[in-house]
PDB file of C-alpha atoms in Angstrom:
ATOM      1  CA  UNK T   1      -6.647  15.505   7.467  1.00 50.00           C
ATOM      2  CA  UNK T   2      -6.892  13.387  10.557  1.00 69.00           C
ATOM      3  CA  UNK T   3      -9.729  10.810   9.369  1.00 86.00           C
ATOM      4  CA  UNK T   4     -10.014   8.844  12.455  1.00 90.00           C
ATOM      5  CA  UNK T   5      -8.385   5.267  11.855  1.00 95.00           C
ATOM      6  CA  UNK T   6      -8.706   1.974  14.197  1.00 97.00           C
ATOM      7  CA  UNK T   7      -5.722  -0.540  13.463  1.00 97.00           C
ATOM      8  CA  UNK T   8      -7.022  -4.116  14.731  1.00 97.00           C
ATOM      9  CA  UNK T   9      -4.345  -6.579  14.645  1.00 96.00           C
ATOM     10  CA  UNK T  10      -2.930  -8.879  16.819  1.00 94.00           C
ATOM     11  CA  UNK T  11       0.569  -8.804  15.667  1.00 93.00           C
ATOM     12  CA  UNK T  12       2.357  -6.108  17.989  1.00 93.00           C
ATOM     13  CA  UNK T  13       5.269  -5.122  15.041  1.00 93.00           C
ATOM     14  CA  UNK T  14       2.637  -5.129  12.533  1.00 91.00           C
ATOM     15  CA  UNK T  15      -0.083  -2.481  14.404  1.00 93.00           C
ATOM     16  CA  UNK T  16       2.987  -0.970  15.479  1.00 93.00           C
ATOM     17  CA  UNK T  17       4.781   0.018  11.859  1.00 91.00           C
ATOM     18  CA  UNK T  18       1.204   0.427  10.819  1.00 92.00           C
ATOM     19  CA  UNK T  19      -0.025   2.921  13.313  1.00 93.00           C
ATOM     20  CA  UNK T  20       3.098   5.112  12.722  1.00 91.00           C
ATOM     21  CA  UNK T  21       3.325   5.001   9.308  1.00 88.00           C
ATOM     22  CA  UNK T  22      -0.528   5.773   9.505  1.00 90.00           C
ATOM     23  CA  UNK T  23       0.247   8.969  11.460  1.00 89.00           C
ATOM     24  CA  UNK T  24       2.871  10.306   9.435  1.00 81.00           C
ATOM     25  CA  UNK T  25       0.602  10.510   6.752  1.00 81.00           C
ATOM     26  CA  UNK T  26      -1.650  12.760   8.932  1.00 81.00           C
ATOM     27  CA  UNK T  27      -4.233  10.176  10.647  1.00 87.00           C
ATOM     28  CA  UNK T  28      -5.639  10.065  13.984  1.00 89.00           C
ATOM     29  CA  UNK T  29      -4.833   6.987  15.217  1.00 94.00           C
ATOM     30  CA  UNK T  30      -6.228   4.152  17.380  1.00 95.00           C
ATOM     31  CA  UNK T  31      -5.290   0.238  17.773  1.00 96.00           C
ATOM     32  CA  UNK T  32      -7.026  -2.575  19.163  1.00 97.00           C
ATOM     33  CA  UNK T  33      -5.365  -6.189  19.643  1.00 96.00           C
ATOM     34  CA  UNK T  34      -8.658  -8.340  19.778  1.00 97.00           C
ATOM     35  CA  UNK T  35     -11.624  -8.402  18.314  1.00 96.00           C
ATOM     36  CA  UNK T  36     -13.269  -7.178  21.968  1.00 97.00           C
ATOM     37  CA  UNK T  37     -11.032  -4.291  21.920  1.00 97.00           C
ATOM     38  CA  UNK T  38     -11.800  -3.398  18.587  1.00 97.00           C
ATOM     39  CA  UNK T  39     -15.743  -3.141  19.138  1.00 96.00           C
ATOM     40  CA  UNK T  40     -14.997  -1.583  22.677  1.00 96.00           C
ATOM     41  CA  UNK T  41     -13.290   1.349  20.649  1.00 96.00           C
ATOM     42  CA  UNK T  42     -15.396   1.928  17.984  1.00 95.00           C
ATOM     43  CA  UNK T  43     -17.887   2.275  20.711  1.00 94.00           C
ATOM     44  CA  UNK T  44     -16.016   4.722  22.520  1.00 93.00           C
ATOM     45  CA  UNK T  45     -14.801   6.672  19.571  1.00 91.00           C
ATOM     46  CA  UNK T  46     -16.446   5.911  16.361  1.00 92.00           C
ATOM     47  CA  UNK T  47     -13.765   5.481  13.516  1.00 93.00           C
ATOM     48  CA  UNK T  48     -13.633   7.031   9.894  1.00 91.00           C
ATOM     49  CA  UNK T  49     -12.188   4.107   8.842  1.00 93.00           C
ATOM     50  CA  UNK T  50     -11.583   0.292  10.427  1.00 96.00           C
ATOM     51  CA  UNK T  51      -8.191  -1.723   9.331  1.00 97.00           C
ATOM     52  CA  UNK T  52      -9.523  -5.212  10.333  1.00 96.00           C
ATOM     53  CA  UNK T  53      -6.970  -8.345  10.579  1.00 93.00           C
ATOM     54  CA  UNK T  54      -9.154 -11.233   9.727  1.00 90.00           C
ATOM     55  CA  UNK T  55      -7.118 -13.757  12.242  1.00 91.00           C
ATOM     56  CA  UNK T  56      -7.938 -12.561  15.626  1.00 94.00           C
ATOM     57  CA  UNK T  57      -7.424 -14.184  19.352  1.00 94.00           C
ATOM     58  CA  UNK T  58     -10.602 -13.924  19.998  1.00 95.00           C
ATOM     59  CA  UNK T  59     -13.327 -13.204  17.002  1.00 92.00           C
ATOM     60  CA  UNK T  60     -12.057 -13.535  13.551  1.00 89.00           C
ATOM     61  CA  UNK T  61     -12.315 -10.064  11.822  1.00 90.00           C
ATOM     62  CA  UNK T  62     -15.612 -11.104   9.962  1.00 90.00           C
ATOM     63  CA  UNK T  63     -17.518 -11.471  12.840  1.00 93.00           C
ATOM     64  CA  UNK T  64     -16.162  -8.174  14.082  1.00 95.00           C
ATOM     65  CA  UNK T  65     -17.364  -6.526  10.947  1.00 93.00           C
ATOM     66  CA  UNK T  66     -21.011  -8.629  11.606  1.00 91.00           C
ATOM     67  CA  UNK T  67     -20.536  -6.391  15.096  1.00 93.00           C
ATOM     68  CA  UNK T  68     -19.995  -3.192  13.494  1.00 92.00           C
ATOM     69  CA  UNK T  69     -22.721  -2.706  11.245  1.00 86.00           C
ATOM     70  CA  UNK T  70     -24.406  -2.064  14.269  1.00 85.00           C
ATOM     71  CA  UNK T  71     -22.240   0.923  15.444  1.00 88.00           C
ATOM     72  CA  UNK T  72     -22.348   4.561  14.257  1.00 82.00           C
ATOM     73  CA  UNK T  73     -20.245   6.106  12.083  1.00 81.00           C
ATOM     74  CA  UNK T  74     -17.847   9.011  13.025  1.00 78.00           C
ATOM     75  CA  UNK T  75     -19.803  12.497  12.502  1.00 74.00           C
ATOM     76  CA  UNK T  76     -23.273  10.516  12.593  1.00 74.00           C
ATOM     77  CA  UNK T  77     -22.859  10.303   8.353  1.00 75.00           C
ATOM     78  CA  UNK T  78     -25.488   7.500   7.506  1.00 76.00           C
ATOM     79  CA  UNK T  79     -24.273   4.109   6.366  1.00 79.00           C
ATOM     80  CA  UNK T  80     -21.856   1.335   8.351  1.00 85.00           C
ATOM     81  CA  UNK T  81     -18.607   1.870   9.384  1.00 89.00           C
ATOM     82  CA  UNK T  82     -15.890   1.172   6.193  1.00 92.00           C
ATOM     83  CA  UNK T  83     -13.859  -1.402   7.101  1.00 93.00           C
ATOM     84  CA  UNK T  84     -10.717  -2.833   5.129  1.00 94.00           C
ATOM     85  CA  UNK T  85      -9.484  -6.310   5.656  1.00 92.00           C
ATOM     86  CA  UNK T  86      -5.713  -6.648   6.221  1.00 89.00           C
ATOM     87  CA  UNK T  87      -4.847 -10.310   6.348  1.00 82.00           C
ATOM     88  CA  UNK T  88      -2.005 -13.024   5.552  1.00 79.00           C
ATOM     89  CA  UNK T  89      -5.223 -15.801   4.042  1.00 71.00           C
ATOM     90  CA  UNK T  90      -4.916 -14.909   0.233  1.00 67.00           C
ATOM     91  CA  UNK T  91      -7.619 -17.435  -1.112  1.00 68.00           C
ATOM     92  CA  UNK T  92     -10.701 -16.051  -3.143  1.00 71.00           C
ATOM     93  CA  UNK T  93     -13.064 -17.499  -0.980  1.00 73.00           C
ATOM     94  CA  UNK T  94     -11.795 -15.744   2.232  1.00 71.00           C
ATOM     95  CA  UNK T  95     -11.870 -12.428   0.007  1.00 72.00           C
ATOM     96  CA  UNK T  96     -15.230 -12.876  -1.393  1.00 78.00           C
ATOM     97  CA  UNK T  97     -16.664 -13.633   1.973  1.00 75.00           C
ATOM     98  CA  UNK T  98     -15.259 -10.486   3.350  1.00 75.00           C
ATOM     99  CA  UNK T  99     -16.547  -8.207   0.546  1.00 76.00           C
ATOM    100  CA  UNK T 100     -19.910 -10.340   0.288  1.00 77.00           C
ATOM    101  CA  UNK T 101     -20.551  -9.284   4.386  1.00 77.00           C
ATOM    102  CA  UNK T 102     -19.616  -5.776   3.671  1.00 81.00           C
ATOM    103  CA  UNK T 103     -16.204  -4.817   3.778  1.00 86.00           C
ATOM    104  CA  UNK T 104     -15.048  -2.325   1.335  1.00 87.00           C
ATOM    105  CA  UNK T 105     -11.566  -3.515   0.457  1.00 88.00           C
ATOM    106  CA  UNK T 106      -9.589  -6.537   0.699  1.00 86.00           C
ATOM    107  CA  UNK T 107      -5.685  -6.524   1.359  1.00 87.00           C
ATOM    108  CA  UNK T 108      -3.147  -9.103   2.134  1.00 86.00           C
ATOM    109  CA  UNK T 109       0.014  -9.421   3.931  1.00 86.00           C
ATOM    110  CA  UNK T 110       2.920  -8.341   3.616  1.00 83.00           C
ATOM    111  CA  UNK T 111       1.763  -5.237   1.784  1.00 83.00           C
ATOM    112  CA  UNK T 112       2.817  -2.350   0.228  1.00 82.00           C
ATOM    113  CA  UNK T 113       2.720   1.064   2.276  1.00 83.00           C
ATOM    114  CA  UNK T 114       2.205   3.414  -0.376  1.00 78.00           C
ATOM    115  CA  UNK T 115      -0.278   1.249  -2.272  1.00 80.00           C
ATOM    116  CA  UNK T 116      -2.357   0.626   1.396  1.00 87.00           C
ATOM    117  CA  UNK T 117      -2.024   4.162   1.864  1.00 85.00           C
ATOM    118  CA  UNK T 118      -3.819   4.810  -1.518  1.00 81.00           C
ATOM    119  CA  UNK T 119      -6.428   2.199  -0.811  1.00 83.00           C
ATOM    120  CA  UNK T 120      -7.244   3.566   2.273  1.00 88.00           C
ATOM    121  CA  UNK T 121      -7.583   6.911   0.801  1.00 82.00           C
ATOM    122  CA  UNK T 122      -9.517   5.671  -1.804  1.00 78.00           C
ATOM    123  CA  UNK T 123     -12.275   3.865   0.417  1.00 85.00           C
ATOM    124  CA  UNK T 124     -12.425   7.051   2.466  1.00 84.00           C
ATOM    125  CA  UNK T 125     -13.365   9.018  -0.465  1.00 77.00           C
ATOM    126  CA  UNK T 126     -15.814   6.107  -2.148  1.00 78.00           C
ATOM    127  CA  UNK T 127     -17.403   6.713   1.394  1.00 78.00           C
ATOM    128  CA  UNK T 128     -18.266  10.201   1.492  1.00 72.00           C
ATOM    129  CA  UNK T 129     -15.468  10.747   4.624  1.00 72.00           C
ATOM    130  CA  UNK T 130     -13.299  12.706   2.342  1.00 63.00           C
ATOM    131  CA  UNK T 131     -13.796  15.312  -1.142  1.00 52.00           C
ATOM    132  CA  UNK T 132     -13.221  12.748  -4.483  1.00 51.00           C
ATOM    133  CA  UNK T 133      -9.871  14.955  -4.570  1.00 57.00           C
ATOM    134  CA  UNK T 134      -6.432  13.701  -4.164  1.00 68.00           C
ATOM    135  CA  UNK T 135      -4.199  16.456  -4.649  1.00 79.00           C
ATOM    136  CA  UNK T 136      -1.342  16.698  -2.448  1.00 86.00           C
ATOM    137  CA  UNK T 137      -0.461  20.293  -1.067  1.00 84.00           C
ATOM    138  CA  UNK T 138       2.476  21.764   0.447  1.00 87.00           C
ATOM    139  CA  UNK T 139       2.933  24.934   0.707  1.00 85.00           C
ATOM    140  CA  UNK T 140       2.496  26.644  -3.071  1.00 86.00           C
ATOM    141  CA  UNK T 141       3.566  23.270  -4.340  1.00 89.00           C
ATOM    142  CA  UNK T 142       0.425  20.893  -5.609  1.00 87.00           C
ATOM    143  CA  UNK T 143       0.634  17.573  -7.407  1.00 89.00           C
ATOM    144  CA  UNK T 144      -1.817  15.498  -8.774  1.00 83.00           C
ATOM    145  CA  UNK T 145      -1.805  12.234  -8.724  1.00 81.00           C
ATOM    146  CA  UNK T 146      -4.850  11.734 -11.556  1.00 71.00           C
ATOM    147  CA  UNK T 147      -4.142  14.595 -13.841  1.00 72.00           C
ATOM    148  CA  UNK T 148      -0.530  14.087 -13.598  1.00 81.00           C
ATOM    149  CA  UNK T 149      -0.178  17.466 -12.585  1.00 84.00           C
ATOM    150  CA  UNK T 150       2.599  19.509 -10.453  1.00 89.00           C
ATOM    151  CA  UNK T 151       2.285  23.442 -10.139  1.00 90.00           C
ATOM    152  CA  UNK T 152       4.503  25.686  -7.610  1.00 89.00           C
ATOM    153  CA  UNK T 153       2.788  29.023  -7.049  1.00 82.00           C
ATOM    154  CA  UNK T 154       0.491  28.286  -9.561  1.00 80.00           C
ATOM    155  CA  UNK T 155       3.157  27.844 -12.341  1.00 86.00           C
ATOM    156  CA  UNK T 156       2.926  24.258 -14.423  1.00 89.00           C
ATOM    157  CA  UNK T 157       6.073  22.415 -13.376  1.00 92.00           C
ATOM    158  CA  UNK T 158       6.731  19.449 -16.250  1.00 92.00           C
ATOM    159  CA  UNK T 159       8.021  16.114 -14.756  1.00 93.00           C
ATOM    160  CA  UNK T 160       9.533  12.618 -16.433  1.00 92.00           C
ATOM    161  CA  UNK T 161       7.482  10.168 -14.986  1.00 88.00           C
ATOM    162  CA  UNK T 162      10.362   9.117 -12.289  1.00 91.00           C
ATOM    163  CA  UNK T 163      10.287  12.067 -11.357  1.00 94.00           C
ATOM    164  CA  UNK T 164       6.513  12.087 -11.209  1.00 92.00           C
ATOM    165  CA  UNK T 165       7.128   9.475  -8.760  1.00 90.00           C
ATOM    166  CA  UNK T 166       9.669  10.897  -6.449  1.00 94.00           C
ATOM    167  CA  UNK T 167       7.969  14.450  -6.021  1.00 95.00           C
ATOM    168  CA  UNK T 168       4.727  11.673  -5.300  1.00 92.00           C
ATOM    169  CA  UNK T 169       6.300   9.808  -2.525  1.00 91.00           C
ATOM    170  CA  UNK T 170       8.439  12.865  -0.760  1.00 94.00           C
ATOM    171  CA  UNK T 171       4.720  14.932  -0.670  1.00 92.00           C
ATOM    172  CA  UNK T 172       3.228  11.359   0.683  1.00 87.00           C
ATOM    173  CA  UNK T 173       5.580  11.769   3.356  1.00 89.00           C
ATOM    174  CA  UNK T 174       6.303  15.667   3.927  1.00 88.00           C
ATOM    175  CA  UNK T 175       8.016  16.115   7.070  1.00 89.00           C
ATOM    176  CA  UNK T 176       9.532  12.898   7.554  1.00 89.00           C
ATOM    177  CA  UNK T 177      12.901  12.079   6.498  1.00 93.00           C
ATOM    178  CA  UNK T 178      12.608   9.201   3.860  1.00 93.00           C
ATOM    179  CA  UNK T 179      16.247   7.292   3.977  1.00 93.00           C
ATOM    180  CA  UNK T 180      17.581   6.788   0.809  1.00 92.00           C
ATOM    181  CA  UNK T 181      17.227   2.780   0.426  1.00 90.00           C
ATOM    182  CA  UNK T 182      13.476   3.575   1.174  1.00 88.00           C
ATOM    183  CA  UNK T 183      13.255   5.752  -1.381  1.00 91.00           C
ATOM    184  CA  UNK T 184      14.785   3.819  -3.911  1.00 88.00           C
ATOM    185  CA  UNK T 185      12.575   0.940  -2.867  1.00 83.00           C
ATOM    186  CA  UNK T 186       9.463   2.750  -2.997  1.00 82.00           C
ATOM    187  CA  UNK T 187       9.940   4.817  -6.606  1.00 86.00           C
ATOM    188  CA  UNK T 188      12.044   2.330  -8.478  1.00 82.00           C
ATOM    189  CA  UNK T 189      11.695  -0.906  -6.974  1.00 70.00           C
ATOM    190  CA  UNK T 190      15.502  -1.927  -6.675  1.00 61.00           C
ATOM    191  CA  UNK T 191      15.565  -1.635 -10.244  1.00 54.00           C
ATOM    192  CA  UNK T 192      19.004   0.003  -9.635  1.00 54.00           C
ATOM    193  CA  UNK T 193      20.467  -2.848  -7.433  1.00 59.00           C
ATOM    194  CA  UNK T 194      20.670  -1.024  -4.454  1.00 64.00           C
ATOM    195  CA  UNK T 195      22.812   1.749  -5.850  1.00 78.00           C
ATOM    196  CA  UNK T 196      21.132   4.494  -4.064  1.00 85.00           C
ATOM    197  CA  UNK T 197      23.402   7.346  -6.265  1.00 89.00           C
ATOM    198  CA  UNK T 198      20.252   7.597  -8.381  1.00 91.00           C
ATOM    199  CA  UNK T 199      18.103   8.449  -5.687  1.00 93.00           C
ATOM    200  CA  UNK T 200      20.794  11.480  -5.663  1.00 95.00           C
ATOM    201  CA  UNK T 201      20.697  12.485  -9.054  1.00 95.00           C
ATOM    202  CA  UNK T 202      16.823  12.591  -9.460  1.00 95.00           C
ATOM    203  CA  UNK T 203      16.377  14.953  -6.660  1.00 97.00           C
ATOM    204  CA  UNK T 204      18.896  17.375  -8.293  1.00 96.00           C
ATOM    205  CA  UNK T 205      16.454  17.479 -11.055  1.00 96.00           C
ATOM    206  CA  UNK T 206      13.547  17.932  -9.406  1.00 96.00           C
ATOM    207  CA  UNK T 207      15.735  20.906  -7.149  1.00 96.00           C
ATOM    208  CA  UNK T 208      16.055  22.318 -11.000  1.00 94.00           C
ATOM    209  CA  UNK T 209      12.458  22.407 -12.031  1.00 95.00           C
ATOM    210  CA  UNK T 210      11.163  23.447  -8.461  1.00 94.00           C
ATOM    211  CA  UNK T 211      12.837  25.934  -6.517  1.00 90.00           C
ATOM    212  CA  UNK T 212      13.166  28.548  -9.656  1.00 84.00           C
ATOM    213  CA  UNK T 213      12.038  31.303  -7.771  1.00 72.00           C
ATOM    214  CA  UNK T 214      11.072  29.778  -4.941  1.00 80.00           C
ATOM    215  CA  UNK T 215      12.433  28.937  -1.219  1.00 89.00           C
ATOM    216  CA  UNK T 216      13.542  24.982  -0.828  1.00 92.00           C
ATOM    217  CA  UNK T 217      11.466  22.525  -0.563  1.00 94.00           C
ATOM    218  CA  UNK T 218      13.548  19.336  -0.394  1.00 96.00           C
ATOM    219  CA  UNK T 219      16.051  18.899   2.114  1.00 96.00           C
ATOM    220  CA  UNK T 220      19.344  16.766   2.727  1.00 95.00           C
ATOM    221  CA  UNK T 221      19.763  14.798   5.937  1.00 95.00           C
ATOM    222  CA  UNK T 222      23.092  14.001   5.817  1.00 94.00           C
ATOM    223  CA  UNK T 223      23.946  10.118   6.261  1.00 91.00           C
ATOM    224  CA  UNK T 224      20.454   9.456   5.706  1.00 93.00           C
ATOM    225  CA  UNK T 225      18.082  10.829   3.086  1.00 95.00           C
ATOM    226  CA  UNK T 226      15.830  13.228   2.013  1.00 96.00           C
ATOM    227  CA  UNK T 227      12.629  15.693   3.687  1.00 95.00           C
ATOM    228  CA  UNK T 228      10.371  17.600   2.233  1.00 95.00           C
ATOM    229  CA  UNK T 229       9.227  20.552   3.930  1.00 91.00           C
ATOM    230  CA  UNK T 230       6.891  23.449   3.822  1.00 86.00           C
ATOM    231  CA  UNK T 231       8.895  26.477   3.486  1.00 83.00           C
ATOM    232  CA  UNK T 232       8.765  28.772   6.933  1.00 76.00           C
ATOM    233  CA  UNK T 233       7.082  31.790   6.448  1.00 60.00           C
TER     234      UNK T 233
END
């Protein structure tokens, strides 16, 4: 992957959390806290996508968007730099204004990180930065979220809807140790009243289906959770 993202937010906690999450997801991330810093960063190293807070201490996000329109895109691609607005302002007027000015999407805080990642990838595909292929690949394991299909070494793997969501979440964060409570929140939305034993049960189901005739992909980190890793060569 490695697409270059510019994160612009004056809240340090939001900026650092979002930047770290995007790096885990495989993006190259630069950050800024003001509109002026954002414009300077975009001139210095044109991004593939800007995640832009509307409420900044100097220029508001809408004015930053206007000025970004005059800057080149990464890779010399035609058209303006794609922009995804991040804001706590949830009024229809703000959304309409942001989209009317040329914003590519508009996400309100607090946002779900997995949904935000999906929206980022969708904007990158729509604007020609990445190919229109959302298939996830880790070693010989492939997951097609659009076709709801999974294969391992070319062999189809039949999963239930919950197993599919769990595997999708693990593959989105391949190489990262995911705590059980986080998995429970993202996959089950707390449907099991915080009981993380359901995570263990479904990881066991996945292992039985995925590891037939191949090296183990999902590893237990005792006292923490699980990580999906590409097998060592």
